[in-house]
Coordinates of C-alpha atoms in Angstrom, one line a residue:
X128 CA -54.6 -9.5 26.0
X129 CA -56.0 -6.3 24.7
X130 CA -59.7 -7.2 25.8
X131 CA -58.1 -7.1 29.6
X132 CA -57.7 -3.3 29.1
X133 CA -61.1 -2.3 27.6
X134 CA -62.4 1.0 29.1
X135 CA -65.9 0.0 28.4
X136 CA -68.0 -3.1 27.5
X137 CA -71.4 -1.8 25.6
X138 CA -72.3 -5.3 24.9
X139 CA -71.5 -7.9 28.3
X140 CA -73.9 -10.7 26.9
X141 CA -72.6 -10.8 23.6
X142 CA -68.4 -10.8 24.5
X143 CA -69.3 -13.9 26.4
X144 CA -70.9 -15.4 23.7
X145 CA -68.6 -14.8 21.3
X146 CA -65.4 -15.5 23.3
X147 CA -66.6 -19.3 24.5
X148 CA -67.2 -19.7 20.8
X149 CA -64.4 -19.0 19.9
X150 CA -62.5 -20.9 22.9
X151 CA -62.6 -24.1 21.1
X152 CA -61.1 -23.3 17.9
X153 CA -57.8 -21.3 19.9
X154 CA -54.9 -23.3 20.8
X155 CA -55.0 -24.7 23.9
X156 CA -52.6 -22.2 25.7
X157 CA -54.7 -19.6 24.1
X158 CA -58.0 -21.2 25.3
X159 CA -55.9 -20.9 29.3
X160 CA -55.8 -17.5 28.5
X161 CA -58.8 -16.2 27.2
X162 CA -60.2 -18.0 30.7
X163 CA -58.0 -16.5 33.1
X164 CA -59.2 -13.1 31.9
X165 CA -63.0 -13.9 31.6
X166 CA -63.5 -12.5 35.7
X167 CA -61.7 -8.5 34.4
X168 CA -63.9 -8.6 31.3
X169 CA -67.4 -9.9 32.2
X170 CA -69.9 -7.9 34.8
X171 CA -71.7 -10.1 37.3
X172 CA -74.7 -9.7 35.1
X173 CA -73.2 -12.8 33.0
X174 CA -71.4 -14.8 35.8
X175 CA -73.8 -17.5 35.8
X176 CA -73.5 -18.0 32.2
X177 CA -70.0 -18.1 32.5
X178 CA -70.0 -20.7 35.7
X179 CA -72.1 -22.7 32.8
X180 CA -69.5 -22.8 30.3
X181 CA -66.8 -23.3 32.2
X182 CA -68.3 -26.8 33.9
X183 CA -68.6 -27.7 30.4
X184 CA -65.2 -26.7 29.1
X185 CA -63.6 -28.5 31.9
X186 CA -66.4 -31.8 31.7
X187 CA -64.9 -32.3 28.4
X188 CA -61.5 -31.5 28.8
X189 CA -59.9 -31.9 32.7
X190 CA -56.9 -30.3 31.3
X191 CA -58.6 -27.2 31.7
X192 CA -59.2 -27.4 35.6
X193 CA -56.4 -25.4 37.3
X194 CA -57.3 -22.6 34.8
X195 CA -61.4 -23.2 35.4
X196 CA -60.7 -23.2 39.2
X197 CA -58.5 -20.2 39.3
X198 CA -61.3 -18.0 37.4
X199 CA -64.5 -19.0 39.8
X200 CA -62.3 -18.3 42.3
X201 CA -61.7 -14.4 41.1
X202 CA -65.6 -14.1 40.3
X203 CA -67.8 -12.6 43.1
X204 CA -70.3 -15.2 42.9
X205 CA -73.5 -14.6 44.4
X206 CA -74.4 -17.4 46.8
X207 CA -76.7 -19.5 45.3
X208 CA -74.2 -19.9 42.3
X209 CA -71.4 -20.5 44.7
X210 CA -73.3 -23.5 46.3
X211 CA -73.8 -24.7 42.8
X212 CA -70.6 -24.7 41.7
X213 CA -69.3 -26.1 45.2
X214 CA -71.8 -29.3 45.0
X215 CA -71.0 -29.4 41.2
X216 CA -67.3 -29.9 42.0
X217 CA -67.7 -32.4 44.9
X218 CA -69.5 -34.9 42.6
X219 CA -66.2 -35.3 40.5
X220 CA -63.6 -34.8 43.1
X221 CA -62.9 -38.1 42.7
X222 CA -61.8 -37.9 39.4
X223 CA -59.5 -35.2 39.9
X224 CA -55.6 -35.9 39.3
X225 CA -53.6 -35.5 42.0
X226 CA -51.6 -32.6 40.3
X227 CA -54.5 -30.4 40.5
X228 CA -56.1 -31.3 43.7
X229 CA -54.1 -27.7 45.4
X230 CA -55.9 -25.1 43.1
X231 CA -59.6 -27.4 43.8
X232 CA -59.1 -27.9 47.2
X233 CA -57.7 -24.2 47.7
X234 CA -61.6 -23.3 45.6
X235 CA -63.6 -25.8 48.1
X236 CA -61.8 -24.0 51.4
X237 CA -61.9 -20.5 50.2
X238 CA -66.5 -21.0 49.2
X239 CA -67.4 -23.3 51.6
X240 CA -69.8 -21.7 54.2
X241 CA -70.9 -23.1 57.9
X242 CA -73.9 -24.9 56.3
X243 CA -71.7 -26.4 53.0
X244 CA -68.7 -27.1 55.5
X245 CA -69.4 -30.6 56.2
X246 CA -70.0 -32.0 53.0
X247 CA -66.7 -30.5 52.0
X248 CA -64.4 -32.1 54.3
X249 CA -66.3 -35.6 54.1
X250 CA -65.4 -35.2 50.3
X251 CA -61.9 -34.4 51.0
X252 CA -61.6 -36.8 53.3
X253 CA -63.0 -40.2 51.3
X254 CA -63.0 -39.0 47.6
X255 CA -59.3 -37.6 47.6
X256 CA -57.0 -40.6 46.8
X257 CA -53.5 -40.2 47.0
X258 CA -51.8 -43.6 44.5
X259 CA -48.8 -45.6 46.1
X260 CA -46.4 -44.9 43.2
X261 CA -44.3 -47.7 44.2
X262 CA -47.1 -50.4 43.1
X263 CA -47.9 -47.9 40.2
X264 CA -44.1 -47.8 39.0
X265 CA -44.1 -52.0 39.2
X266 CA -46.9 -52.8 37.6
X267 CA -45.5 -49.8 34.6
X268 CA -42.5 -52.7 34.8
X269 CA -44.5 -55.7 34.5
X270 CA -46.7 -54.3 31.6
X271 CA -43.7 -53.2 30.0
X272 CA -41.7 -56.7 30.5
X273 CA -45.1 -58.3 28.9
X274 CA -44.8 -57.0 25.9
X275 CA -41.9 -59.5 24.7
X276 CA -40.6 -57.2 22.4
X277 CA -37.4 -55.0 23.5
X278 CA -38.1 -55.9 27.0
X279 CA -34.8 -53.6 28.2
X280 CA -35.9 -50.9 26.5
X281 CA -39.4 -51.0 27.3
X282 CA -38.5 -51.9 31.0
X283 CA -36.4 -48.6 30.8
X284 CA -39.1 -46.5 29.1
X285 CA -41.1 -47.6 31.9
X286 CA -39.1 -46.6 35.2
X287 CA -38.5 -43.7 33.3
X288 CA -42.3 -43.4 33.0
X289 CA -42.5 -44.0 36.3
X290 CA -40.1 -41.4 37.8
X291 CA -41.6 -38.3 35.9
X292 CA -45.2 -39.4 37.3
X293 CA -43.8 -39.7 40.4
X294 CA -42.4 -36.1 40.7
X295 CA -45.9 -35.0 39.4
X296 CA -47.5 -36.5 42.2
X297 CA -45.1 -36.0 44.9
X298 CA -45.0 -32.4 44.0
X299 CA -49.0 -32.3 43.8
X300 CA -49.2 -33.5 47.4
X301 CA -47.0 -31.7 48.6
X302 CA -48.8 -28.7 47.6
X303 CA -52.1 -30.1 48.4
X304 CA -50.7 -30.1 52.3
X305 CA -49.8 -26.8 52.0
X306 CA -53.3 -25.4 50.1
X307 CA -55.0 -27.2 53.3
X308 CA -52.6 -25.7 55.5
X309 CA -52.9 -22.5 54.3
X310 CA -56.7 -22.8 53.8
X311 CA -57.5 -23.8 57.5
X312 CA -54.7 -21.8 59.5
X313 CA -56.7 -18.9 60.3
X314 CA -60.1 -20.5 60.2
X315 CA -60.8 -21.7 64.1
X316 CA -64.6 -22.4 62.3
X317 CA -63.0 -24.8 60.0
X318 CA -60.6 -26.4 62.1
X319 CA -62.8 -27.6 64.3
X320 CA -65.3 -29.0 61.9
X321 CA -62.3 -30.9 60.3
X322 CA -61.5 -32.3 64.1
X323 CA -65.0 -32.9 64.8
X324 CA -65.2 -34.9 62.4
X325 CA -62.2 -37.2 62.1
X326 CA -63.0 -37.6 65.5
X327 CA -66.1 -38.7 65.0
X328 CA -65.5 -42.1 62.8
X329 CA -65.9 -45.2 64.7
X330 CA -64.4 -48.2 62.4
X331 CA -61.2 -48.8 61.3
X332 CA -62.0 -49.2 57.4
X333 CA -63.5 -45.8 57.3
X334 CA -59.9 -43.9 58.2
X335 CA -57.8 -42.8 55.7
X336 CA -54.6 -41.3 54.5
X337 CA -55.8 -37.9 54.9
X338 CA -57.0 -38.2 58.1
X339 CA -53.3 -38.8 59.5
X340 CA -52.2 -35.7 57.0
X341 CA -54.9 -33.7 58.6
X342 CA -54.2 -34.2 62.1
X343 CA -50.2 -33.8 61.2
X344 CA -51.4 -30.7 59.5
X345 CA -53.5 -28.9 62.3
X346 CA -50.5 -30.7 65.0
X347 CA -48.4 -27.6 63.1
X348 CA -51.0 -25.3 64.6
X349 CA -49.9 -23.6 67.6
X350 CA -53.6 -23.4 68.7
X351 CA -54.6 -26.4 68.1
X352 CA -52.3 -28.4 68.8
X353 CA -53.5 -30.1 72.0
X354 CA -56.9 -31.1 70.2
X355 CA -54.8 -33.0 67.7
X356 CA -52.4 -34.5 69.7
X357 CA -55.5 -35.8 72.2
X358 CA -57.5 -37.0 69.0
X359 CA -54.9 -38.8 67.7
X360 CA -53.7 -40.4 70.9
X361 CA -57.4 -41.6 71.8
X362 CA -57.2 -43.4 68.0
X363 CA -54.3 -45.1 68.9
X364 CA -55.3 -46.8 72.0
X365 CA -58.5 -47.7 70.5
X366 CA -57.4 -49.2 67.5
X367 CA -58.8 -47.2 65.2
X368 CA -55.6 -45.3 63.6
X369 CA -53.0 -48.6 63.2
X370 CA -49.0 -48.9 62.2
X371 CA -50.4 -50.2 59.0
X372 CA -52.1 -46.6 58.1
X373 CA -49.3 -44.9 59.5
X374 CA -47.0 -46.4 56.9
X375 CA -49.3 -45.9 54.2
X376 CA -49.7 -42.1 55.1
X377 CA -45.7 -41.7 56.1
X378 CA -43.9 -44.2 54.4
X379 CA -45.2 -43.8 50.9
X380 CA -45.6 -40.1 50.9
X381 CA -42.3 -38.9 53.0
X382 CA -41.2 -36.1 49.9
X383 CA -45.1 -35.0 50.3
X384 CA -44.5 -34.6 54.6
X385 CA -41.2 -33.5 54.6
X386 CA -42.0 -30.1 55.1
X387 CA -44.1 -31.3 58.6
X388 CA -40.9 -33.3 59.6
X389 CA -41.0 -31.0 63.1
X390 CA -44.6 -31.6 63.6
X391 CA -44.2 -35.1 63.5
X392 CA -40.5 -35.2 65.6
X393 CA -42.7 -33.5 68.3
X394 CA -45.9 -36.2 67.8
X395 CA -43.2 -38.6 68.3
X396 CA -41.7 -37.2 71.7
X397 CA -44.9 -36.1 73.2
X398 CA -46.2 -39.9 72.5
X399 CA -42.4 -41.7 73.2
X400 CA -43.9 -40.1 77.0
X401 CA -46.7 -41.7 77.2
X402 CA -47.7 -43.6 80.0
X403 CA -50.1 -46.1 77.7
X404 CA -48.4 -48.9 75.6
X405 CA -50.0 -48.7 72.5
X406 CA -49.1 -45.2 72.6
X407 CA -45.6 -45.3 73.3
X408 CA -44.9 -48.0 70.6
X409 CA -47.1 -45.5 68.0
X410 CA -43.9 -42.8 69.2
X411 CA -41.4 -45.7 68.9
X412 CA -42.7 -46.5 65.2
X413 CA -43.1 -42.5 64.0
X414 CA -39.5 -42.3 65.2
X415 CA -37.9 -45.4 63.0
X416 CA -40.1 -43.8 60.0
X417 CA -38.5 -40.3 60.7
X418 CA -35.1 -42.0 60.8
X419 CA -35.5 -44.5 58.0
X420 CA -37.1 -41.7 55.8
X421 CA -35.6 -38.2 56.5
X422 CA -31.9 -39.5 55.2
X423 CA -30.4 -36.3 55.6
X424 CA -27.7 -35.5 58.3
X425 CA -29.4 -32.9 60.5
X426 CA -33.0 -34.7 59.9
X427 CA -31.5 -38.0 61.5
X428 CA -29.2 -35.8 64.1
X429 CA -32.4 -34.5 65.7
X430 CA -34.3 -38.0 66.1
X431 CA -31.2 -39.3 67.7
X432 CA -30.9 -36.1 69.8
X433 CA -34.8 -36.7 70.7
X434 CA -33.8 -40.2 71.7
X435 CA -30.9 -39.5 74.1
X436 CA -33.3 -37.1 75.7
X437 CA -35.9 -40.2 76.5
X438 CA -32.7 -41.8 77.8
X439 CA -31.4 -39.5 80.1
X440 CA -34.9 -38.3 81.5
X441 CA -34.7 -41.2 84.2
X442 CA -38.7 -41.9 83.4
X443 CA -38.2 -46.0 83.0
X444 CA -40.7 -46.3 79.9
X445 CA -39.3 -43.9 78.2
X446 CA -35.6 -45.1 78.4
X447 CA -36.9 -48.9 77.2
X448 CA -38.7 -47.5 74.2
X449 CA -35.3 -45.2 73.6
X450 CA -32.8 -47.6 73.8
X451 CA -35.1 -50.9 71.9
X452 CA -35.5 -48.2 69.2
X453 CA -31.5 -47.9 69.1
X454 CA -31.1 -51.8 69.4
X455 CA -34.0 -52.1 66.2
X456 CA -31.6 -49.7 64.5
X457 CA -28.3 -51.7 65.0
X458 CA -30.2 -54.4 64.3
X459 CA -31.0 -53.4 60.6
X460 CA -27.7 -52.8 58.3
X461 CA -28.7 -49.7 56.5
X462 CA -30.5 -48.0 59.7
X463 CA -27.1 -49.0 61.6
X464 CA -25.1 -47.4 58.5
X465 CA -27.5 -44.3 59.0
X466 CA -26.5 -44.3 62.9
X467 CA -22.5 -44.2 62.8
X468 CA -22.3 -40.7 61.7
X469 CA -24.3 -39.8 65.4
X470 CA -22.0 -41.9 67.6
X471 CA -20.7 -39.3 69.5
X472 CA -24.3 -38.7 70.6
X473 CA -25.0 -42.4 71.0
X474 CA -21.7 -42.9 73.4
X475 CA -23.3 -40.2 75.6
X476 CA -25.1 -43.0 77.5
X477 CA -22.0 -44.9 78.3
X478 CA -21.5 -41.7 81.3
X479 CA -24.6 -42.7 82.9
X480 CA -24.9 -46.7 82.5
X481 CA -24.6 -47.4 86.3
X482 CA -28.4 -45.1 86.3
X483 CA -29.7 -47.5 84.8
X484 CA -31.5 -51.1 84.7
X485 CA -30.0 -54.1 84.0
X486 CA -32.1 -54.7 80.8
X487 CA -31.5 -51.2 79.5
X488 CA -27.6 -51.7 80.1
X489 CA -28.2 -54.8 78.0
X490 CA -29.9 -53.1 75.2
X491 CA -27.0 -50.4 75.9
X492 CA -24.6 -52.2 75.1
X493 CA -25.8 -54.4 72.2
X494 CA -25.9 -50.8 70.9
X495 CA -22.4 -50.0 71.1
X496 CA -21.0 -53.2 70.6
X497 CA -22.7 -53.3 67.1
X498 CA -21.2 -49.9 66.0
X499 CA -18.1 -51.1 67.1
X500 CA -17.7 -54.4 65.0
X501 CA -19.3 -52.9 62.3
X502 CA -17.0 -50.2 61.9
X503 CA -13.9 -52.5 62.4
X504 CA -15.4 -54.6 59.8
X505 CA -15.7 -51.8 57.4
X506 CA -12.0 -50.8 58.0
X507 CA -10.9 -53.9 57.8
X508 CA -9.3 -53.7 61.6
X509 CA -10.3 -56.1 64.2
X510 CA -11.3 -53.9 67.9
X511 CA -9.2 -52.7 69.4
X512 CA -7.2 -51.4 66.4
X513 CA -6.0 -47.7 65.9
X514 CA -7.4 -46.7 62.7
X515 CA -7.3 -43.0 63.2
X516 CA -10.9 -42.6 62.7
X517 CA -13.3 -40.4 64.7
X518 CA -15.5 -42.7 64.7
X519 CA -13.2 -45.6 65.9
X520 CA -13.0 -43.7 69.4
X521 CA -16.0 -45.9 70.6
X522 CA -14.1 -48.6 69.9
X523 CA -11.7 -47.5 72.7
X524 CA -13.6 -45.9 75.0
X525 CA -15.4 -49.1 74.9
X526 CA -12.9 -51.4 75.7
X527 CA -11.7 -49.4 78.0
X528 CA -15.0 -48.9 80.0
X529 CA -15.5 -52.9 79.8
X530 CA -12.2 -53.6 81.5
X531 CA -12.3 -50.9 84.5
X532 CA -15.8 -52.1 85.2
X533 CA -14.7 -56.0 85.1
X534 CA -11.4 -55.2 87.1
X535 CA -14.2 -52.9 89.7
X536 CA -14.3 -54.7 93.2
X537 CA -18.1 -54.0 93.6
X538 CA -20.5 -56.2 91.7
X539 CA -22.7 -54.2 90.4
X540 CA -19.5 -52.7 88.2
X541 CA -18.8 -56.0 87.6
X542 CA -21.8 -57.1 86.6
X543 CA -21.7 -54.3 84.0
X544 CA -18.3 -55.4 82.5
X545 CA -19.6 -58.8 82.2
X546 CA -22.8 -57.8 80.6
X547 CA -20.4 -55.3 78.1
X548 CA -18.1 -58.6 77.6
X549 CA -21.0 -60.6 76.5
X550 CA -22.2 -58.1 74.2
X551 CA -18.9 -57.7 72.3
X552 CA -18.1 -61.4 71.6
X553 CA -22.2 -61.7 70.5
X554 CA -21.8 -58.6 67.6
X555 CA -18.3 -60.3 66.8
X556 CA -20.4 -63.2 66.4
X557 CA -23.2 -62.0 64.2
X558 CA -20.8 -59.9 62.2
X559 CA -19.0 -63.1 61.3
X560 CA -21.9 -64.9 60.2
X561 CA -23.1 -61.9 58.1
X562 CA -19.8 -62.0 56.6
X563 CA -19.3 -65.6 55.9
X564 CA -22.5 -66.8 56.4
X565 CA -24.4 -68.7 58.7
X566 CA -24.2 -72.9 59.2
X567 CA -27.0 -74.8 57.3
X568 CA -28.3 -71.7 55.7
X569 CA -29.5 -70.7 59.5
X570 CA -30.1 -67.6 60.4
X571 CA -29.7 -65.6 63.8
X572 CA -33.1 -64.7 65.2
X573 CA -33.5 -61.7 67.0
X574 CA -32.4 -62.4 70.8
X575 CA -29.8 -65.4 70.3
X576 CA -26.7 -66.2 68.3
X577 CA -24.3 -68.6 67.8
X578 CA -21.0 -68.4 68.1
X579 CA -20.4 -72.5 68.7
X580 CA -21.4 -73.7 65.3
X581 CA -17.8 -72.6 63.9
X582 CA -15.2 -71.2 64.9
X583 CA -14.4 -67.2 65.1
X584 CA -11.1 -66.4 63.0
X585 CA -11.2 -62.3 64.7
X586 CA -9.3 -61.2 67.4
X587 CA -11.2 -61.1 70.6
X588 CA -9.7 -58.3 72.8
X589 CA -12.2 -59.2 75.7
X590 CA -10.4 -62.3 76.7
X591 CA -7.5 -60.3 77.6
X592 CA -9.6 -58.7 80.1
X593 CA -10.4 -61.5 82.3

């Protein structure tokens, strides 16, 4: 540490020399050292001998790349040795792990001029490959199961394996969003080039997981927002950007996005608008993934408070992909364990049920009725029973709703208790089959039931109502 303080250097050339030969033969935290310093101890006169060394230091050993990086990037480098080192680094992107892709890509953004600009975000774009740890983890677990011997411990070394490299490259993409969120927030230039050219590929094969990223990423961008949001949407009803590569870039990186979780709760309302279909279900699918992946209370409180607003806006489209979304959420036990916690938000609708369509009342329904039998389930109460719980209240207010719109003298009240009816004795039907199980190993599909193959041992409160 003492060379950092030297007054005077007589001799540039020869420190260089003699500190990268004696690199190797230092301990390896030493070696990080003795690099980090290199840019307050040499004078430009010697950078490009140093940009030499270093490519080979880090050629031989990758180890040495976040402390490499972090030195070009504190050396004025003269242009023509910039563009060197830029091109040098693009040719083994591809072979950079994932935990050190933040201090490369933060080198690539900061030294990439208006001419170099484009060859840097095609190389981000295709030669940056994020792994899907969950087929990495099970294949660790196969391998490990393979070896015959100690299979339990082996399988165990493995997942344990497997968790530690997941961290390592959760944590590495998540900083990787942020480098290129940092990199590009101020740089209107860049930006653009990046929109230009996502926008610019034409087949399906050629998009990838970044490209989603990048567009969720500039989304966050207050002025450039619109560009995104447009790009994107014209993907979608092409074809180009599918529900397949929006798993792959959501689904299997959520630790890496959660810190764009707004972005993407506003992608998903401004495209839950949308007048075209394809669009609409692409809103519809980035709200299940937000739900299904953002487990925590106020994460999931805000999608379902995002949904009731597509409900109550009276816009027809918008109310069908809202309440389908809440009917596919019933419909899947631990999304429907996710959603009791938010019934008081959810039993909003039942105020406003005689606004709307016969078919959303339906889905409406099916929505409550399943909250309510599940919950009595979980109790261990039939409906109708006082439990005390919060929760329960839907129960009531359910029951009660159903029988003042059957007793209602006007059909289309009546028509509304009738479709409520309906709706309870079908959840009290698939609730007993998921309990007991279904006849003949059958199983209910997704619009029909059946409550006629044997017979329901539960009270059912709605035959008092007629």
């Amino acid at each position: 540490s003492q060379l950092r303080w030297l007054d005077r250097v007589i001799d540039c050339q020869r420190l260089a020399t003699k500190l990268f030969e004696i690199v190797p033969l230092c301990p390896t935290p030493l070696q990080k050292d003795i690099i980090s310093f290199l840019p307050e101890i040499i004078d430009d006169s010697q950078q490009e001998f140093v940009v030499e060394q270093l490519e080979q230091i880090m050629a031989e050993n990758t180890d040495f790349t976040v402390s490499v990086f972090d030195c070009l990037s504190n050396l004025s480098l003269p242009p023509s040795i910039s563009n060197q080192v830029l091109h040098s680094t693009l040719k083994r992107l591809n072979s950079v792990a994932v935990a050190d892709f933040p201090v490369v890509i933060r080198f690539l953004l900061r030294t990439c001029t208006n001419e170099t600009a484009k060859d840097v975000i095609q190389a981000i774009r295709c030669d940056i490959n994020f792994v899907d740890m969950s087929r990495s983890d099970t294949t660790d677990h196969n391998n490990a199961l393979e070896s015959g011997v100690g299979s339990t411990q082996a399988s165990q070394s493995a997942k344990a394996k497997g968790k530690r490299r997941a961290g390592v490259i959760e944590e590495g993409e998540a900083m990787t969003l942020e480098t290129i969120r940092a990199g590009i927030r101020f740089n209107k230039e860049l930006v653009q080039a990046f929109l230009k050219e996502i926008k610019g590929v034409s087949e399906i094969k050629d998009h990838t997981v970044i490209d989603v990223w990048l567009l969720v990423v500039i989304s966050s961008f207050d002025a450039h927002r619109k560009s995104a949001e447009m790009i994107l949407k014209k993907k979608i009803m092409s074809g180009l950007i599918t529900e397949q590569l929006v798993d792959n870039s959501i689904g299997k990186h959520a630790i890496a996005l959660r810190q764009f979780f707004s972005t993407m709760l506003a992608l998903a309302a401004e495209f839950g608008r949308a007048k075209e279909t394809s669009v609409r279900k692409f809103g519809a699918r980035l709200y299940r993934l937000l739900f299904e992946l953002f487990d925590d209370d106020y994460n999931r409180q805000e999608v379902i408070g995002n949904l009731m607003v597509h409900v109550g806006s009276g816009v027809e489209l918008e109310v069908e992909m809202s309440l389908s979304l809440l009917v596919d959420f019933v419909s899947t036990p631990v999304l429907r364990q996710g959603l009791k916690p938010f019934i008081a938000f959810v039993k909003a609708i039942m105020d406003h049920l005689d606004s709307l369509k016969e078919v959303h009342i339906r889905y409406a329904f099916r929505v409550f009725s399943a909250l309510c039998c599940s919950i009595s389930i979980n109790t261990g109460s039939g409906i109708g029973s006082a439990s005390g719980s919060s929760n329960d209240m839907i129960d009531d207010e359910l029951q009660i709703l159903v029988r003042k719109q059957l007793s209602s003298p006007e059909v289309k009240f009546k028509k509304i208790g009738i479709i409520g009816a309906i709706s309870m004795i079908r959840a009290l039907s698939i609730s007993h089959f998921e309990i007991h199980g279904y006849p003949n190993g059958q199983q209910e599909d997704s619009e029909t039931c059946r409550p006629d193959d044997e017979p329901i041992h539960r009270p059912l409160p709605v035959a008092a109502m007629t």
